[in-house]
mmCIF file of C-alpha atoms in Angstrom:
data_model
loop_
_atom_site.group_PDB
_atom_site.id
_atom_site.type_symbol
_atom_site.label_atom_id
_atom_site.label_comp_id
_atom_site.label_asym_id
_atom_site.label_seq_id
_atom_site.Cartn_x
_atom_site.Cartn_y
_atom_site.Cartn_z
ATOM 1 C CA MET A 1 190.318 198.733 215.971
ATOM 2 C CA VAL A 2 193.722 197.796 217.399
ATOM 3 C CA CYS A 3 194.680 197.576 221.091
ATOM 4 C CA HIS A 4 198.396 198.009 221.829
ATOM 5 C CA SER A 5 200.464 197.355 224.885
ATOM 6 C CA ALA A 6 204.219 197.785 224.929
ATOM 7 C CA VAL A 7 204.789 194.439 223.201
ATOM 8 C CA PHE A 8 201.398 192.808 222.631
ATOM 9 C CA SER A 9 198.563 193.728 220.282
ATOM 10 C CA ALA A 10 194.987 192.728 219.576
ATOM 11 C CA GLN A 11 192.762 193.629 216.651
ATOM 12 C CA VAL A 12 188.999 193.884 217.092
ATOM 13 C CA TYR A 13 186.429 194.351 214.327
ATOM 14 C CA LEU A 14 183.275 196.319 215.065
ATOM 15 C CA TYR A 15 181.384 193.937 212.802
ATOM 16 C CA GLY A 16 180.579 191.069 215.117
ATOM 17 C CA ALA A 17 182.798 192.498 217.891
ATOM 18 C CA ASN A 18 185.282 189.873 216.738
ATOM 19 C CA VAL A 19 188.832 189.719 218.119
ATOM 20 C CA VAL A 20 190.580 188.560 214.956
ATOM 21 C CA SER A 21 194.183 188.883 216.143
ATOM 22 C CA TRP A 22 196.231 188.589 219.331
ATOM 23 C CA LYS A 23 199.969 188.765 218.759
ATOM 24 C CA GLN A 24 202.879 187.894 221.015
ATOM 25 C CA PRO A 25 206.169 189.856 221.303
ATOM 26 C CA THR A 26 208.249 187.651 219.021
ATOM 27 C CA PRO A 27 210.048 188.789 215.870
ATOM 28 C CA GLY A 28 207.302 189.530 213.393
ATOM 29 C CA GLY A 29 204.610 189.119 216.066
ATOM 30 C CA GLU A 30 203.524 185.523 216.645
ATOM 31 C CA GLU A 31 199.777 185.087 216.146
ATOM 32 C CA VAL A 32 197.777 183.120 218.729
ATOM 33 C CA LEU A 33 194.342 183.204 217.112
ATOM 34 C CA TYR A 34 193.399 181.818 213.707
ATOM 35 C CA VAL A 35 191.349 183.269 210.865
ATOM 36 C CA ARG A 36 190.284 180.824 208.181
ATOM 37 C CA PRO A 37 191.313 181.397 204.550
ATOM 38 C CA ASP A 38 187.639 181.596 203.553
ATOM 39 C CA ALA A 39 187.020 184.538 205.902
ATOM 40 C CA VAL A 40 185.638 187.722 204.356
ATOM 41 C CA PHE A 41 185.442 191.167 205.896
ATOM 42 C CA ASP A 42 182.743 192.753 203.737
ATOM 43 C CA LYS A 43 179.882 191.991 206.166
ATOM 44 C CA SER A 44 178.346 189.495 203.758
ATOM 45 C CA LYS A 45 178.698 186.799 206.410
ATOM 46 C CA PRO A 46 180.163 186.394 209.907
ATOM 47 C CA ILE A 47 183.959 186.531 210.092
ATOM 48 C CA SER A 48 185.275 182.961 210.018
ATOM 49 C CA GLY A 49 187.892 182.889 212.747
ATOM 50 C CA GLY A 50 189.211 184.878 215.687
ATOM 51 C CA ILE A 51 186.715 184.964 218.563
ATOM 52 C CA PRO A 52 183.196 185.187 217.068
ATOM 53 C CA HIS A 53 180.181 185.738 219.284
ATOM 54 C CA CYS A 54 177.299 183.300 219.519
ATOM 55 C CA PHE A 55 174.279 185.160 220.951
ATOM 56 C CA PRO A 56 171.367 184.897 221.700
ATOM 57 C CA VAL A 57 171.632 181.318 220.447
ATOM 58 C CA PHE A 58 174.520 178.888 220.402
ATOM 59 C CA GLY A 59 173.883 176.373 217.651
ATOM 60 C CA PRO A 60 170.896 176.058 215.319
ATOM 61 C CA ALA A 61 168.383 178.890 215.701
ATOM 62 C CA PRO A 62 164.694 179.208 214.833
ATOM 63 C CA ALA A 63 163.985 180.979 211.549
ATOM 64 C CA PRO A 64 164.595 183.657 210.493
ATOM 65 C CA MET A 65 167.631 183.827 212.825
ATOM 66 C CA ALA A 66 170.859 182.351 211.466
ATOM 67 C CA GLN A 67 172.841 179.689 213.313
ATOM 68 C CA HIS A 68 174.606 181.064 216.402
ATOM 69 C CA GLY A 69 172.437 184.183 216.453
ATOM 70 C CA PHE A 70 172.783 187.752 215.251
ATOM 71 C CA ALA A 71 175.563 189.200 217.441
ATOM 72 C CA ARG A 72 178.325 187.965 215.143
ATOM 73 C CA GLN A 73 176.755 189.633 212.114
ATOM 74 C CA SER A 74 175.818 192.949 213.697
ATOM 75 C CA ASP A 75 177.691 196.229 213.865
ATOM 76 C CA TRP A 76 178.721 197.023 217.425
ATOM 77 C CA THR A 77 179.675 200.523 218.556
ATOM 78 C CA VAL A 78 182.577 201.759 220.666
ATOM 79 C CA SER A 79 181.447 203.036 224.054
ATOM 80 C CA ASN A 80 184.854 203.456 225.667
ATOM 81 C CA THR A 81 188.476 202.913 224.732
ATOM 82 C CA SER A 82 192.032 203.272 225.926
ATOM 83 C CA ALA A 83 193.270 201.332 222.910
ATOM 84 C CA ASP A 84 196.309 203.444 222.160
ATOM 85 C CA GLN A 85 200.071 203.024 222.228
ATOM 86 C CA GLN A 86 200.604 204.567 225.657
ATOM 87 C CA PRO A 87 199.699 201.687 227.965
ATOM 88 C CA ASP A 88 201.442 202.935 231.098
ATOM 89 C CA GLU A 89 198.389 204.723 232.494
ATOM 90 C CA ARG A 90 196.006 201.769 232.255
ATOM 91 C CA ASP A 91 195.538 198.482 230.420
ATOM 92 C CA PRO A 92 194.702 199.043 226.746
ATOM 93 C CA GLU A 93 190.998 198.270 226.425
ATOM 94 C CA VAL A 94 188.094 198.705 224.071
ATOM 95 C CA GLU A 95 184.477 198.415 225.164
ATOM 96 C CA LEU A 96 181.854 197.651 222.524
ATOM 97 C CA VAL A 97 178.069 197.777 222.782
ATOM 98 C CA LEU A 98 175.195 196.169 220.907
ATOM 99 C CA THR A 99 171.610 197.155 221.700
ATOM 100 C CA ASP A 100 168.350 195.820 220.394
ATOM 101 C CA ASN A 101 167.113 197.376 217.168
ATOM 102 C CA GLU A 102 164.603 196.658 214.446
ATOM 103 C CA TYR A 103 166.882 193.991 212.973
ATOM 104 C CA THR A 104 167.390 192.079 216.241
ATOM 105 C CA ARG A 105 163.762 192.405 217.324
ATOM 106 C CA SER A 106 162.611 190.869 214.035
ATOM 107 C CA MET A 107 164.281 187.649 215.233
ATOM 108 C CA TRP A 108 164.345 187.942 219.027
ATOM 109 C CA PRO A 109 161.659 190.183 220.555
ATOM 110 C CA HIS A 110 163.580 191.415 223.597
ATOM 111 C CA ALA A 111 165.120 194.683 224.749
ATOM 112 C CA PHE A 112 168.759 194.208 225.715
ATOM 113 C CA LYS A 113 172.192 195.762 225.875
ATOM 114 C CA ALA A 114 175.315 193.673 225.304
ATOM 115 C CA VAL A 115 178.552 195.185 226.605
ATOM 116 C CA TYR A 116 181.832 193.527 225.577
ATOM 117 C CA ALA A 117 185.242 194.628 226.842
ATOM 118 C CA VAL A 118 188.523 193.395 225.353
ATOM 119 C CA THR A 119 191.628 194.151 227.410
ATOM 120 C CA LEU A 120 195.365 193.582 227.107
ATOM 121 C CA HIS A 121 196.709 193.069 230.634
ATOM 122 C CA GLY A 122 200.437 192.448 230.395
ATOM 123 C CA GLU A 123 200.833 189.075 228.712
ATOM 124 C CA LEU A 124 197.119 188.305 229.003
ATOM 125 C CA LEU A 125 194.120 188.823 226.747
ATOM 126 C CA ARG A 126 190.870 189.340 228.676
ATOM 127 C CA THR A 127 187.259 189.460 227.562
ATOM 128 C CA ASP A 128 184.268 190.537 229.633
ATOM 129 C CA LEU A 129 180.713 190.097 228.325
ATOM 130 C CA ARG A 130 177.612 191.486 230.017
ATOM 131 C CA ILE A 131 174.052 190.960 228.797
ATOM 132 C CA ILE A 132 171.635 193.472 230.330
ATOM 133 C CA ASN A 133 167.850 193.166 230.207
ATOM 134 C CA THR A 134 166.603 196.678 229.426
ATOM 135 C CA GLY A 135 163.013 195.591 228.900
ATOM 136 C CA ASP A 136 160.090 194.778 231.189
ATOM 137 C CA LYS A 137 159.985 191.012 230.656
ATOM 138 C CA PRO A 138 162.503 188.275 231.502
ATOM 139 C CA PHE A 139 164.364 186.568 228.681
ATOM 140 C CA GLU A 140 166.662 183.586 228.283
ATOM 141 C CA PHE A 141 169.507 182.856 225.902
ATOM 142 C CA THR A 142 172.464 180.630 225.167
ATOM 143 C CA ALA A 143 175.853 182.008 224.177
ATOM 144 C CA ALA A 144 179.475 181.192 223.425
ATOM 145 C CA LEU A 145 182.729 182.740 222.312
ATOM 146 C CA HIS A 146 183.757 180.523 219.401
ATOM 147 C CA THR A 147 187.534 180.864 219.824
ATOM 148 C CA TYR A 148 189.792 179.698 216.977
ATOM 149 C CA ILE A 149 193.369 179.016 218.142
ATOM 150 C CA GLU A 150 196.268 178.417 215.772
ATOM 151 C CA VAL A 151 198.068 175.089 216.189
ATOM 152 C CA LEU A 152 201.198 173.661 214.596
ATOM 153 C CA ASP A 153 199.306 170.548 213.483
ATOM 154 C CA ILE A 154 195.887 169.364 214.632
ATOM 155 C CA ASN A 155 197.337 165.862 214.985
ATOM 156 C CA LYS A 156 199.737 167.151 217.657
ATOM 157 C CA ALA A 157 197.251 169.349 219.534
ATOM 158 C CA THR A 158 195.686 168.202 222.815
ATOM 159 C CA VAL A 159 193.179 169.644 225.279
ATOM 160 C CA LYS A 160 193.700 169.282 229.031
ATOM 161 C CA GLY A 161 191.359 169.981 231.937
ATOM 162 C CA LEU A 162 188.131 168.207 230.962
ATOM 163 C CA LYS A 163 188.620 164.726 232.411
ATOM 164 C CA ASP A 164 185.663 163.172 234.274
ATOM 165 C CA LEU A 165 183.174 165.685 232.859
ATOM 166 C CA GLU A 166 179.984 164.685 231.078
ATOM 167 C CA TYR A 167 179.784 165.932 227.514
ATOM 168 C CA LEU A 168 177.437 165.973 224.558
ATOM 169 C CA ASP A 169 178.920 164.463 221.393
ATOM 170 C CA LYS A 170 177.243 166.320 218.527
ATOM 171 C CA VAL A 171 179.183 164.819 215.613
ATOM 172 C CA LYS A 172 176.717 162.148 214.499
ATOM 173 C CA ASP A 173 173.459 163.923 215.293
ATOM 174 C CA PRO A 174 173.657 167.537 216.509
ATOM 175 C CA LYS A 175 169.926 167.570 217.300
ATOM 176 C CA ASN A 176 170.133 164.435 219.438
ATOM 177 C CA PRO A 177 173.691 164.359 220.806
ATOM 178 C CA GLN A 178 175.005 161.393 222.728
ATOM 179 C CA LYS A 179 175.881 162.018 226.385
ATOM 180 C CA GLN A 180 179.219 160.562 227.394
ATOM 181 C CA LYS A 181 181.779 160.855 230.187
ATOM 182 C CA GLU A 182 185.305 161.996 229.410
ATOM 183 C CA ASP A 183 187.974 159.568 230.624
ATOM 184 C CA ARG A 184 190.956 161.103 228.847
ATOM 185 C CA GLU A 185 193.474 163.301 230.610
ATOM 186 C CA LEU A 186 194.604 164.638 227.233
ATOM 187 C CA ILE A 187 192.020 164.907 224.486
ATOM 188 C CA LYS A 188 193.492 164.309 221.046
ATOM 189 C CA PHE A 189 191.951 165.217 217.702
ATOM 190 C CA THR A 190 191.539 162.127 215.524
ATOM 191 C CA GLY A 191 188.522 163.110 213.434
ATOM 192 C CA PRO A 192 185.580 165.505 213.391
ATOM 193 C CA THR A 193 185.015 166.823 216.914
ATOM 194 C CA ASP A 194 182.039 168.702 218.328
ATOM 195 C CA SER A 195 181.805 168.153 222.080
ATOM 196 C CA VAL A 196 180.044 170.263 224.701
ATOM 197 C CA TYR A 197 181.504 169.664 228.169
ATOM 198 C CA MET A 198 178.889 170.511 230.765
ATOM 199 C CA LYS A 199 179.563 172.194 234.112
ATOM 200 C CA ALA A 200 183.185 172.546 233.127
ATOM 201 C CA ARG A 201 185.982 173.772 235.345
ATOM 202 C CA ASP A 202 187.184 177.349 235.058
ATOM 203 C CA TYR A 203 190.542 176.398 233.518
ATOM 204 C CA VAL A 204 191.467 174.519 230.353
ATOM 205 C CA GLU A 205 194.606 174.260 228.219
ATOM 206 C CA LEU A 206 195.181 173.695 224.517
ATOM 207 C CA ASP A 207 198.655 172.337 223.708
ATOM 208 C CA VAL A 208 199.311 173.831 220.267
ATOM 209 C CA GLY A 209 202.185 171.456 219.439
ATOM 210 C CA THR A 210 205.044 173.963 219.591
ATOM 211 C CA GLY A 211 206.094 173.371 223.189
ATOM 212 C CA ALA A 212 203.555 175.944 224.330
ATOM 213 C CA ALA A 213 199.889 175.953 225.258
ATOM 214 C CA VAL A 214 197.097 178.495 225.340
ATOM 215 C CA SER A 215 195.395 178.518 228.731
ATOM 216 C CA ILE A 216 191.853 179.780 229.176
ATOM 217 C CA SER A 217 190.612 180.805 232.613
ATOM 218 C CA SER A 218 186.979 181.801 232.927
ATOM 219 C CA SER A 219 184.131 182.785 235.200
ATOM 220 C CA GLY A 220 180.419 182.869 234.429
ATOM 221 C CA TRP A 221 180.765 180.529 231.474
ATOM 222 C CA GLU A 222 179.567 177.100 232.594
ATOM 223 C CA ASP A 223 180.444 174.895 229.621
ATOM 224 C CA VAL A 224 183.407 174.292 227.305
ATOM 225 C CA VAL A 225 183.113 173.324 223.640
ATOM 226 C CA VAL A 226 185.870 171.529 221.726
ATOM 227 C CA TRP A 227 185.451 171.642 217.960
ATOM 228 C CA SER A 228 187.320 170.647 214.827
ATOM 229 C CA PRO A 229 185.673 170.340 211.401
ATOM 230 C CA TRP A 230 188.386 167.926 210.288
ATOM 231 C CA GLU A 231 188.307 167.217 206.554
ATOM 232 C CA ALA A 232 185.083 169.177 206.059
ATOM 233 C CA MET A 233 187.548 172.076 205.781
ATOM 234 C CA LYS A 234 190.429 170.318 204.029
ATOM 235 C CA GLU A 235 192.303 173.512 203.205
ATOM 236 C CA CYS A 236 192.792 174.586 206.815
ATOM 237 C CA TYR A 237 191.602 172.102 209.458
ATOM 238 C CA GLN A 238 195.142 171.047 210.371
ATOM 239 C CA LYS A 239 196.025 174.607 211.399
ATOM 240 C CA PHE A 240 193.487 175.366 214.135
ATOM 241 C CA ALA A 241 191.395 174.031 216.986
ATOM 242 C CA CYS A 242 188.436 175.657 218.673
ATOM 243 C CA VAL A 243 188.192 175.649 222.463
ATOM 244 C CA GLU A 244 185.188 177.729 223.427
ATOM 245 C CA ASN A 245 183.647 179.013 226.618
ATOM 246 C CA ALA A 246 179.867 178.621 226.441
ATOM 247 C CA LYS A 247 176.600 178.960 228.301
ATOM 248 C CA PHE A 248 174.620 176.220 226.616
ATOM 249 C CA ASN A 249 173.417 173.300 228.704
ATOM 250 C CA SER A 250 171.471 175.548 231.077
ATOM 251 C CA PRO A 251 170.286 178.750 229.340
ATOM 252 C CA ALA A 252 170.835 182.050 231.115
ATOM 253 C CA VAL A 253 167.686 183.729 232.414
ATOM 254 C CA VAL A 254 167.830 187.496 232.945
ATOM 255 C CA GLN A 255 165.107 189.413 234.751
ATOM 256 C CA PRO A 256 164.165 193.020 233.830
ATOM 257 C CA GLY A 257 166.846 195.456 234.979
ATOM 258 C CA GLU A 258 169.291 192.685 235.765
ATOM 259 C CA SER A 259 172.315 191.325 233.897
ATOM 260 C CA TRP A 260 174.384 188.238 233.204
ATOM 261 C CA ARG A 261 178.178 188.390 233.079
ATOM 262 C CA ALA A 262 180.979 186.091 231.943
ATOM 263 C CA GLN A 263 184.720 186.640 231.652
ATOM 264 C CA GLN A 264 187.697 184.830 230.211
ATOM 265 C CA GLU A 265 191.457 185.246 230.310
ATOM 266 C CA PHE A 266 193.905 183.859 227.758
ATOM 267 C CA ALA A 267 197.609 183.251 228.331
ATOM 268 C CA VAL A 268 200.394 181.568 226.383
ATOM 269 C CA ILE A 269 202.387 179.250 228.650
ATOM 270 C CA ASP A 270 205.522 177.165 228.135
ATOM 271 C CA LEU A 271 205.149 173.429 228.653
#
């Protein structure tokens, strides 16, 4: 499904509710997001790139659930859309829904409804995720939006806005990460990176090395993840960086009939 504004566009797959493209109004349409060359779109595995969902688990999951949960390898349905080429009446938007079913309950025995809205608002890309407890028992979960952003060269990319935060360094031992404090104003990529910044601020920037940056403003998400596989993905690691909003350090707890909500807003800014 494609959302159009007068000059911007976004492409969203129902499989995984993945935003795989967000283009700017330059000749040919400059892409902001990144999809890896090993990505497949036949539903045999989650789409590698764009903005994949991690729910109801971010990270390793108990069997038989796959890492990062089932949301990214489930078919979502369209509940509402204004995703057409006449954006004057309202912002182009698509709203997708995932509800519990036999497949999800075989891994996570809870009744839920996930509602995910993707909106083009002028020059901005917005996402809005709600997790609703439709059952009669409370549940908890962790989640993230695993955003891949295209960069000119990973060696020139930097992340700003995380200084003085505590973070978990998961590179050496993901199951027992080291807790550290960030002292860098600008975080550079010099090797494999897998850092979870806890109680992060609601604004972070990724300098993509072209004289521009992608800014991410958020609410509801409490953590920020910075990830690069480095040479584990030799064919493409230099072309992207992941800066992800997450709810990880303190799992969300949702009571029956209640909901959890988190939003984010992406912009491309000149430096």
